[in-house]
Short mmCIF file of C-alpha atoms and ligand atoms in Angstrom, two decimals:
data_model
loop_
_atom_site.label_atom_id
_atom_site.label_comp_id
_atom_site.label_asym_id
_atom_site.label_seq_id
_atom_site.Cartn_x
_atom_site.Cartn_y
_atom_site.Cartn_z
CA MET A 1 -36.21 10.21 -78.48
CA ASN A 2 -38.01 13.31 -77.30
CA ASN A 3 -40.99 11.21 -76.32
CA ALA A 4 -38.84 8.89 -74.26
CA LYS A 5 -37.27 11.85 -72.50
CA GLY A 6 -40.67 13.35 -71.83
CA PHE A 7 -41.95 10.07 -70.50
CA ILE A 8 -39.01 9.72 -68.12
CA LEU A 9 -39.53 13.28 -66.93
CA ILE A 10 -43.19 12.66 -66.24
CA LEU A 11 -42.41 9.39 -64.48
CA PHE A 12 -39.82 11.18 -62.35
CA HIS A 13 -42.36 13.83 -61.51
CA ILE A 14 -44.96 11.27 -60.47
CA LEU A 15 -42.42 9.51 -58.26
CA GLN A 16 -41.54 12.84 -56.68
CA ILE A 17 -45.18 13.61 -55.94
CA ILE A 18 -45.65 10.17 -54.41
CA SER A 19 -42.63 10.64 -52.18
CA ILE A 20 -43.80 14.09 -51.07
CA SER A 21 -47.32 12.97 -50.25
CA LYS A 22 -45.97 9.94 -48.42
CA GLY A 23 -43.58 12.28 -46.66
CA GLN A 24 -40.20 11.57 -45.23
CA LEU A 25 -37.52 13.20 -43.16
CA LYS A 26 -34.80 14.95 -45.04
CA VAL A 27 -32.00 17.40 -44.46
CA GLY A 28 -33.18 20.90 -45.33
CA PHE A 29 -36.90 20.10 -45.33
CA TYR A 30 -37.65 23.81 -44.78
CA SER A 31 -35.15 25.21 -47.30
CA GLN A 32 -37.97 26.41 -49.56
CA THR A 33 -40.82 26.94 -47.10
CA CYS A 34 -38.90 28.60 -44.26
CA PRO A 35 -35.30 29.19 -45.28
CA ASN A 36 -34.33 30.79 -41.95
CA ALA A 37 -35.77 28.01 -39.82
CA GLU A 38 -32.44 26.51 -38.83
CA SER A 39 -30.72 29.83 -38.20
CA ILE A 40 -33.61 31.09 -36.08
CA VAL A 41 -33.45 28.02 -33.84
CA LYS A 42 -29.68 28.26 -33.66
CA SER A 43 -29.75 31.87 -32.50
CA VAL A 44 -32.41 31.17 -29.86
CA VAL A 45 -30.28 28.32 -28.50
CA LYS A 46 -27.17 30.47 -28.57
CA GLU A 47 -28.79 33.33 -26.69
CA ALA A 48 -30.41 31.04 -24.16
CA THR A 49 -26.99 29.52 -23.51
CA LEU A 50 -25.49 32.94 -22.89
CA VAL A 51 -28.12 33.50 -20.21
CA ASN A 52 -27.83 29.97 -18.80
CA PRO A 53 -24.74 27.89 -19.67
CA GLN A 54 -26.65 24.74 -18.67
CA MET A 55 -29.01 25.05 -21.64
CA PRO A 56 -27.13 22.67 -23.99
CA PRO A 57 -27.57 19.58 -21.78
CA VAL A 58 -31.15 20.60 -21.00
CA LEU A 59 -32.06 20.81 -24.69
CA LEU A 60 -30.24 17.60 -25.58
CA ARG A 61 -32.11 15.69 -22.89
CA LEU A 62 -35.41 17.17 -24.05
CA HIS A 63 -35.00 15.61 -27.51
CA PHE A 64 -34.29 12.17 -25.99
CA HIS A 65 -37.36 12.34 -23.77
CA ASP A 66 -39.47 13.51 -26.70
CA CYS A 67 -38.34 10.69 -29.00
CA PHE A 68 -38.76 7.88 -26.47
CA VAL A 69 -42.46 8.52 -25.86
CA GLU A 70 -44.76 8.34 -28.90
CA GLY A 71 -41.79 9.10 -31.18
CA CYS A 72 -40.10 12.44 -31.86
CA ASP A 73 -43.36 14.33 -32.17
CA GLY A 74 -43.23 17.13 -29.61
CA SER A 75 -45.60 15.25 -27.30
CA ILE A 76 -43.43 16.08 -24.30
CA LEU A 77 -44.03 19.82 -24.85
CA ILE A 78 -47.75 19.69 -24.12
CA THR A 79 -48.54 21.41 -20.84
CA GLU A 80 -51.81 23.22 -21.54
CA ASN A 81 -55.42 22.12 -21.79
CA VAL A 82 -54.82 18.39 -21.43
CA SER A 83 -55.62 16.31 -18.39
CA ASN A 84 -52.72 14.09 -17.27
CA PRO A 85 -50.18 15.22 -19.85
CA GLU A 86 -47.10 13.08 -20.45
CA ILE A 87 -44.79 15.65 -18.84
CA GLY A 88 -46.20 14.78 -15.40
CA ALA A 89 -44.58 11.33 -15.53
CA ASN A 90 -41.83 10.51 -13.00
CA ALA A 91 -39.59 9.44 -15.85
CA HIS A 92 -39.57 13.03 -17.12
CA GLN A 93 -38.54 14.50 -13.77
CA GLY A 94 -36.27 17.49 -14.26
CA VAL A 95 -36.87 17.80 -18.01
CA GLU A 96 -36.79 21.45 -19.03
CA GLY A 97 -36.19 23.70 -22.03
CA PHE A 98 -39.85 24.35 -22.84
CA GLU A 99 -39.52 28.10 -22.63
CA GLN A 100 -36.70 28.11 -25.17
CA ILE A 101 -38.62 25.89 -27.60
CA ASN A 102 -41.70 28.10 -27.23
CA ASP A 103 -39.53 31.18 -27.87
CA ALA A 104 -38.14 29.70 -31.08
CA LYS A 105 -41.64 28.74 -32.19
CA LYS A 106 -42.92 32.29 -31.63
CA GLU A 107 -40.17 33.66 -33.81
CA LEU A 108 -40.77 31.04 -36.51
CA GLU A 109 -44.50 31.75 -36.54
CA THR A 110 -43.87 35.39 -37.33
CA GLN A 111 -41.66 34.46 -40.31
CA CYS A 112 -43.39 31.34 -41.62
CA PRO A 113 -46.70 30.72 -39.87
CA GLY A 114 -47.87 27.12 -39.65
CA VAL A 115 -44.79 25.64 -41.29
CA VAL A 116 -42.21 24.43 -38.77
CA SER A 117 -43.18 21.67 -36.36
CA CYS A 118 -42.33 21.79 -32.67
CA ALA A 119 -40.84 18.30 -32.95
CA ASP A 120 -38.36 19.63 -35.51
CA ILE A 121 -37.53 22.63 -33.32
CA VAL A 122 -36.59 20.22 -30.53
CA ALA A 123 -34.43 18.15 -32.90
CA MET A 124 -32.70 21.26 -34.30
CA ALA A 125 -32.15 22.69 -30.82
CA ALA A 126 -30.52 19.43 -29.65
CA ARG A 127 -28.18 19.50 -32.64
CA ASP A 128 -27.22 23.12 -31.93
CA ALA A 129 -26.80 22.37 -28.23
CA ILE A 130 -24.32 19.57 -28.89
CA PHE A 131 -22.25 21.81 -31.14
CA LEU A 132 -22.29 24.71 -28.67
CA ALA A 133 -20.96 22.37 -25.98
CA GLY A 134 -18.01 21.44 -28.19
CA GLY A 135 -19.49 18.34 -29.79
CA PRO A 136 -19.83 17.43 -33.46
CA SER A 137 -21.90 19.42 -35.93
CA TYR A 138 -24.17 17.34 -38.10
CA ASN A 139 -26.96 17.77 -40.60
CA VAL A 140 -30.26 17.36 -38.84
CA GLU A 141 -33.15 15.74 -40.67
CA THR A 142 -36.43 17.61 -40.54
CA GLY A 143 -39.99 17.09 -41.72
CA ARG A 144 -41.44 15.69 -38.48
CA ARG A 145 -45.02 16.61 -37.67
CA ASP A 146 -46.41 17.21 -34.21
CA GLY A 147 -48.34 14.50 -32.42
CA LYS A 148 -51.86 14.86 -31.12
CA ILE A 149 -51.55 12.67 -28.04
CA SER A 150 -50.01 13.35 -24.65
CA ASN A 151 -50.73 11.06 -21.75
CA ILE A 152 -48.83 10.31 -18.57
CA LYS A 153 -49.33 6.55 -19.00
CA LEU A 154 -47.41 6.55 -22.28
CA ALA A 155 -44.16 7.43 -20.48
CA ALA A 156 -44.18 4.16 -18.54
CA ASP A 157 -41.53 2.45 -20.65
CA MET A 158 -38.89 5.18 -20.42
CA PRO A 159 -35.47 3.86 -19.40
CA ASP A 160 -34.91 4.23 -15.65
CA VAL A 161 -31.66 5.18 -13.99
CA ASP A 162 -31.82 2.03 -11.82
CA ASP A 163 -32.61 -0.38 -14.68
CA GLN A 164 -30.31 -3.36 -15.21
CA ILE A 165 -28.38 -3.66 -18.46
CA ASP A 166 -30.78 -6.21 -20.01
CA THR A 167 -33.71 -3.85 -19.43
CA LEU A 168 -31.80 -0.90 -20.88
CA LYS A 169 -30.89 -2.94 -23.95
CA SER A 170 -34.45 -4.07 -24.55
CA LYS A 171 -35.90 -0.59 -24.03
CA PHE A 172 -33.55 0.74 -26.71
CA ARG A 173 -34.16 -2.27 -28.98
CA ASN A 174 -37.90 -1.56 -28.73
CA LYS A 175 -37.18 1.85 -30.25
CA GLY A 176 -35.10 0.38 -33.06
CA LEU A 177 -31.80 1.33 -31.43
CA SER A 178 -28.85 -1.07 -31.11
CA GLU A 179 -26.65 -1.79 -28.13
CA LYS A 180 -24.01 0.42 -29.69
CA ASP A 181 -26.58 3.22 -29.93
CA LEU A 182 -27.39 2.66 -26.25
CA VAL A 183 -23.76 3.16 -25.29
CA LEU A 184 -23.23 6.14 -27.57
CA LEU A 185 -26.45 7.93 -26.72
CA SER A 186 -26.82 7.39 -23.00
CA GLY A 187 -23.18 6.87 -21.99
CA GLY A 188 -22.09 9.49 -24.51
CA ALA A 189 -24.66 12.23 -23.91
CA HIS A 190 -23.93 12.17 -20.19
CA THR A 191 -20.64 13.92 -20.94
CA ILE A 192 -22.41 17.22 -20.25
CA GLY A 193 -25.03 18.32 -17.77
CA THR A 194 -25.99 17.49 -14.24
CA ALA A 195 -28.15 15.11 -12.24
CA ALA A 196 -30.12 15.66 -9.06
CA CYS A 197 -28.95 13.67 -6.03
CA PHE A 198 -32.46 12.22 -6.09
CA PHE A 199 -31.30 9.88 -8.86
CA MET A 200 -28.29 8.74 -6.83
CA SER A 201 -29.96 7.60 -3.63
CA LYS A 202 -30.46 3.94 -4.56
CA ARG A 203 -27.01 3.62 -6.09
CA LEU A 204 -25.23 5.16 -3.10
CA TYR A 205 -27.26 4.03 -0.08
CA ASN A 206 -29.71 1.27 -1.04
CA PHE A 207 -28.12 -0.61 -3.90
CA THR A 208 -29.03 -4.08 -2.65
CA GLY A 209 -32.09 -2.97 -0.68
CA LYS A 210 -30.35 -2.97 2.73
CA ASP A 211 -30.84 0.77 3.04
CA ASN A 212 -27.73 1.78 4.99
CA PHE A 213 -24.79 4.13 4.57
CA ASN A 214 -22.56 1.42 3.11
CA ASP A 215 -25.04 -0.18 0.72
CA SER A 216 -23.43 1.29 -2.42
CA ASP A 217 -22.90 0.00 -5.94
CA PRO A 218 -19.65 -2.05 -5.66
CA LYS A 219 -18.69 -0.97 -9.18
CA ILE A 220 -18.05 2.59 -8.04
CA ASN A 221 -14.30 3.34 -8.01
CA PRO A 222 -13.26 3.28 -4.29
CA ASN A 223 -11.46 6.60 -4.71
CA PHE A 224 -14.55 8.19 -6.20
CA LEU A 225 -17.07 6.74 -3.73
CA PRO A 226 -16.33 9.12 -0.82
CA VAL A 227 -16.31 12.07 -3.23
CA ILE A 228 -19.73 11.36 -4.64
CA LYS A 229 -21.17 10.41 -1.26
CA ASN A 230 -19.97 13.74 0.01
CA GLN A 231 -21.71 15.50 -2.87
CA CYS A 232 -24.94 13.59 -2.24
CA PRO A 233 -25.10 12.81 1.52
CA LYS A 234 -27.56 10.15 2.68
CA ASP A 235 -29.99 12.51 4.29
CA GLY A 236 -29.00 15.56 2.29
CA ASP A 237 -30.94 17.69 -0.15
CA PHE A 238 -32.13 15.50 -3.03
CA ASP A 239 -32.44 18.53 -5.32
CA VAL A 240 -28.73 19.33 -5.27
CA ARG A 241 -27.30 18.81 -8.75
CA ILE A 242 -23.92 17.25 -9.48
CA PRO A 243 -22.04 17.03 -12.79
CA LEU A 244 -22.59 13.86 -14.81
CA ASP A 245 -18.99 13.98 -16.01
CA ALA A 246 -16.86 14.98 -13.04
CA VAL A 247 -13.75 15.47 -15.21
CA THR A 248 -14.82 17.73 -18.10
CA SER A 249 -18.34 18.67 -17.09
CA ASP A 250 -19.10 21.38 -19.64
CA LYS A 251 -17.29 19.90 -22.62
CA PHE A 252 -18.94 17.53 -25.04
CA ASP A 253 -16.21 14.89 -25.42
CA ASP A 254 -15.71 11.15 -24.91
CA GLN A 255 -14.78 11.56 -21.23
CA SER A 256 -18.03 10.07 -19.94
CA LEU A 257 -17.14 6.77 -21.64
CA ARG A 258 -13.69 6.89 -20.06
CA ASN A 259 -15.39 7.48 -16.72
CA ILE A 260 -17.53 4.36 -17.17
CA LYS A 261 -14.39 2.28 -17.65
CA ASN A 262 -12.78 3.87 -14.58
CA GLY A 263 -15.78 3.29 -12.31
CA THR A 264 -16.40 7.02 -12.06
CA ALA A 265 -19.64 7.26 -14.01
CA VAL A 266 -22.19 9.13 -11.92
CA LEU A 267 -25.43 7.46 -13.01
CA SER A 268 -26.09 3.81 -12.29
CA SER A 269 -27.47 3.29 -15.81
CA ASP A 270 -24.13 4.43 -17.24
CA ALA A 271 -22.17 2.13 -14.93
CA ARG A 272 -24.40 -0.77 -16.04
CA LEU A 273 -23.05 -0.37 -19.59
CA TYR A 274 -19.87 -1.99 -18.23
CA ASP A 275 -21.71 -5.03 -16.81
CA ASP A 276 -22.37 -6.60 -20.20
CA GLU A 277 -19.68 -8.05 -22.43
CA PHE A 278 -20.84 -6.42 -25.64
CA THR A 279 -21.63 -2.96 -24.31
CA ARG A 280 -18.38 -3.05 -22.32
CA GLN A 281 -16.48 -3.65 -25.56
CA VAL A 282 -18.24 -0.69 -27.14
CA VAL A 283 -17.32 1.53 -24.18
CA ASN A 284 -13.71 0.36 -24.40
CA SER A 285 -13.56 0.95 -28.14
CA TYR A 286 -13.80 4.67 -27.32
CA ALA A 287 -12.29 4.79 -23.83
CA ASP A 288 -9.14 2.90 -24.80
CA VAL A 289 -8.17 5.32 -27.54
CA ASP A 290 -5.05 7.10 -26.36
CA GLN A 291 -5.71 10.77 -26.82
CA ASN A 292 -1.98 11.48 -27.00
CA LEU A 293 -1.13 9.19 -29.89
CA GLY A 294 -2.00 11.62 -32.63
CA LEU A 295 -4.44 11.58 -35.49
CA LYS A 296 -4.27 7.88 -36.23
CA LYS A 297 -5.87 6.95 -32.97
CA VAL A 298 -8.35 9.76 -32.57
CA SER A 299 -11.60 8.42 -31.21
CA SER A 300 -14.44 8.22 -33.70
CA PHE A 301 -16.82 8.98 -30.83
CA ALA A 302 -17.99 12.38 -32.06
CA GLN A 303 -18.96 11.17 -35.54
CA ASP A 304 -20.51 7.95 -34.23
CA PHE A 305 -22.50 9.92 -31.68
CA ALA A 306 -23.81 12.23 -34.38
CA LYS A 307 -24.94 9.23 -36.44
CA ALA A 308 -26.72 7.77 -33.43
CA MET A 309 -28.48 11.11 -32.83
CA VAL A 310 -29.81 11.10 -36.38
CA LYS A 311 -31.07 7.56 -35.81
CA MET A 312 -32.73 8.54 -32.52
CA GLY A 313 -34.35 11.47 -34.32
CA ARG A 314 -36.19 9.04 -36.61
CA ILE A 315 -38.00 7.15 -33.85
CA GLY A 316 -41.73 6.97 -34.51
CA VAL A 317 -41.82 10.17 -36.54
CA LYS A 318 -45.05 11.43 -38.04
CA VAL A 319 -44.62 12.69 -41.59
CA GLY A 320 -46.67 13.66 -44.63
CA SER A 321 -50.23 14.30 -43.52
CA ASP A 322 -50.00 12.60 -40.11
CA GLY A 323 -50.24 14.76 -37.01
CA GLU A 324 -50.29 18.53 -37.32
CA ILE A 325 -48.10 21.62 -37.26
CA ARG A 326 -48.91 23.21 -33.93
CA ARG A 327 -49.50 26.95 -33.67
CA VAL A 328 -47.91 26.95 -30.23
CA CYS A 329 -45.74 24.19 -28.86
CA ASN A 330 -47.36 23.73 -25.47
CA SER A 331 -50.86 23.00 -26.77
CA PHE A 332 -52.56 21.01 -29.54
CA ASN A 333 -54.21 23.09 -32.28
C1 HEM B 1 -30.43 4.61 -20.54
C2 HEM B 1 -31.07 5.70 -20.80
C3 HEM B 1 -30.97 6.93 -19.97
C4 HEM B 1 -31.18 7.09 -18.63
C5 HEM B 1 -31.60 6.04 -17.63
C6 HEM B 1 -30.93 8.49 -18.35
C7 HEM B 1 -31.05 9.05 -17.09
C8 HEM B 1 -30.76 10.37 -16.80
C9 HEM B 1 -30.91 10.98 -15.51
C10 HEM B 1 -31.45 10.27 -14.26
C11 HEM B 1 -30.48 12.26 -15.60
C12 HEM B 1 -30.50 13.32 -14.49
C13 HEM B 1 -31.76 14.13 -14.66
C14 HEM B 1 -31.94 15.23 -13.65
O1 HEM B 1 -31.51 15.12 -12.51
O2 HEM B 1 -32.55 16.28 -14.03
C15 HEM B 1 -30.08 12.47 -16.96
C16 HEM B 1 -29.58 13.65 -17.44
C17 HEM B 1 -29.26 13.86 -18.76
N1 HEM B 1 -29.46 12.98 -19.80
FE1 HEM B 1 -29.94 11.06 -19.65
N2 HEM B 1 -30.57 9.12 -19.49
C18 HEM B 1 -30.58 8.23 -20.50
C19 HEM B 1 -30.31 8.46 -21.83
C20 HEM B 1 -30.03 9.68 -22.36
C21 HEM B 1 -29.94 9.97 -23.77
C22 HEM B 1 -30.19 8.96 -24.87
C23 HEM B 1 -29.63 11.29 -23.88
C24 HEM B 1 -29.44 12.12 -25.12
C25 HEM B 1 -29.12 11.62 -26.28
C26 HEM B 1 -29.50 11.81 -22.54
C27 HEM B 1 -29.13 13.09 -22.22
C28 HEM B 1 -29.05 13.60 -20.94
C29 HEM B 1 -28.50 14.90 -20.63
C30 HEM B 1 -27.87 15.86 -21.61
C31 HEM B 1 -28.65 15.07 -19.26
C32 HEM B 1 -28.28 16.30 -18.43
C33 HEM B 1 -29.50 17.17 -18.28
C34 HEM B 1 -29.25 18.45 -17.52
O3 HEM B 1 -28.12 18.82 -17.24
O4 HEM B 1 -30.25 19.13 -17.19
N3 HEM B 1 -29.77 10.82 -21.65
N4 HEM B 1 -30.25 11.31 -17.67
C1 NAG B 2 -56.51 26.60 -23.30
O1 NAG B 2 -57.92 26.68 -23.32
C2 NAG B 2 -58.43 27.97 -22.92
C3 NAG B 2 -59.95 27.87 -22.86
O2 NAG B 2 -60.44 27.20 -23.99
C4 NAG B 2 -57.96 29.01 -23.91
O3 NAG B 2 -58.40 30.27 -23.53
C5 NAG B 2 -56.44 29.01 -23.94
O4 NAG B 2 -55.96 29.89 -24.93
C6 NAG B 2 -55.90 27.61 -24.25
N1 NAG B 2 -54.47 27.62 -24.11
C7 NAG B 2 -53.66 27.35 -25.14
C8 NAG B 2 -52.20 27.45 -24.88
O5 NAG B 2 -54.08 27.03 -26.25
C1 NAG B 3 -34.49 0.30 -0.31
O1 NAG B 3 -34.74 -0.72 -1.25
C2 NAG B 3 -35.75 -1.63 -0.83
C3 NAG B 3 -35.79 -2.77 -1.84
O2 NAG B 3 -35.79 -2.30 -3.13
C4 NAG B 3 -37.07 -0.88 -0.71
O3 NAG B 3 -38.09 -1.76 -0.30
C5 NAG B 3 -36.90 0.25 0.28
O4 NAG B 3 -38.08 1.03 0.33
C6 NAG B 3 -35.72 1.13 -0.11
N1 NAG B 3 -35.50 2.12 0.94
C7 NAG B 3 -35.49 3.43 0.71
C8 NAG B 3 -35.24 4.33 1.86
O5 NAG B 3 -35.69 3.88 -0.41
C1 NAG B 4 -19.65 1.59 6.94
O1 NAG B 4 -18.32 1.17 6.77
C2 NAG B 4 -17.39 1.84 7.58
C3 NAG B 4 -16.00 1.46 7.18
O2 NAG B 4 -15.99 0.16 6.63
C4 NAG B 4 -17.69 1.51 9.04
O3 NAG B 4 -16.78 2.20 9.89
C5 NAG B 4 -19.11 1.96 9.35
O4 NAG B 4 -19.46 1.58 10.65
C6 NAG B 4 -20.10 1.38 8.37
N1 NAG B 4 -21.38 2.01 8.57
C7 NAG B 4 -22.52 1.38 8.59
C8 NAG B 4 -23.76 2.18 8.82
O5 NAG B 4 -22.59 0.16 8.40
C1 NAG B 5 -10.04 7.21 -12.22
O1 NAG B 5 -10.74 7.79 -11.16
C2 NAG B 5 -9.95 8.16 -10.06
C3 NAG B 5 -10.88 8.62 -8.94
O2 NAG B 5 -11.67 9.71 -9.32
C4 NAG B 5 -8.97 9.24 -10.50
O3 NAG B 5 -8.16 9.63 -9.44
C5 NAG B 5 -8.13 8.71 -11.66
O4 NAG B 5 -7.31 9.73 -12.17
C6 NAG B 5 -9.01 8.16 -12.76
N1 NAG B 5 -8.18 7.48 -13.75
C7 NAG B 5 -8.36 7.64 -15.05
C8 NAG B 5 -7.51 6.83 -15.94
O5 NAG B 5 -9.21 8.40 -15.49
#
């Protein structure tokens, strides 16, 4: 009896060692090795948001752009001592939040040197950003390791704002994400934050290639068209930023999906989610929920979005002994 118990214990132990050496993401990966890791990141995000209320969308977008190139491995953070780093790619235009990630890393290195990866800091910061903007709170998986590659060419297959729906679907499928994930993550995340008029020029003035004032996406709600054209005039300043969700810009809610249904989505890629029968149904499954009907009909958007974020956070992760734990986030060790 005792022998059998002992044997099972040893077997369990061996299995545990195998799973650790193989490595995997898990909630609370740093609970023993750096117990304050999550609270340190949270307070950096909180303080940065007090200084600049636009930090939550910035940090959320940063995680997406990290995960879609070489997996969620902090490759987007590399700015130093590399020729042609990934961050120089057009697809990453306007991506920010580096300073805040570097700040969190500095703090973490003083408490637990060499333990917490930059990729995990980005994932934790995105989670905290969503919550600060009024979105769901969720347990974030950690245990990612930092990548050792950053090259501008590797960003070539990022989704583009002017992509058609089939291209968007296949770019997400290539990352192991479903069409529902596409709707939730891109259509859903664009409930906060802003876009530069730069990204609107084709949609507003050159949609079919005719390049004139009236060559706009016909799917734009006719009442919204003059409003958005006024915000982003044809020969105006392309750096001007406009809210992605014109209704509740700073609140993380399901409004951006309602906007898609109403033809008032700002980005072309969001509007395209209504071109396809399946993705349209997914949009409607959230947009059609009557917010005034009480608990029974409350949209499951927030919880579904959180699940999709966890899934996105698993793309191409390096675990176990792959990659490295960077000393600073903007440079390889
Ligand atoms: C189909 C895929 C996607 C496309 C084509 C796309 C495109 C864009 C573009 C063009 C902007 C404006 C950028 C700027 O002017 O600085 C933007 C902003 C943003 N995107 Fe996406 N996006 C996609 C998916 C996602 C996903 C999956 C997330 C997060 C889960 C995300 C989060 C954000 C956020 C939060 C902003 C606002 C950033 C800010 O205010 O600084 N996007 N996106
Ligand atoms: C980049 O390389 C230079 C010269 O080797 C070095 O002094 C500097 O500290 C490096 N920068 C980072 C962030 O590692
Ligand atoms: C308008 O679109 C056409 C076709 O895609 C392209 O050749 C042309 O350069 C665009 N014009 C501008 C001003 O971007
Ligand atoms: C655009 O359409 C408006 C109204 O339909 C018309 O008055 C105007 O001349 C058109 N502009 C161009 C450049 O085609
Ligand atoms: C749809 O968009 C128009 C134009 O912005 C707006 O006036 C209207 O209230 C919106 N309708 C819904 C149901 O959101």
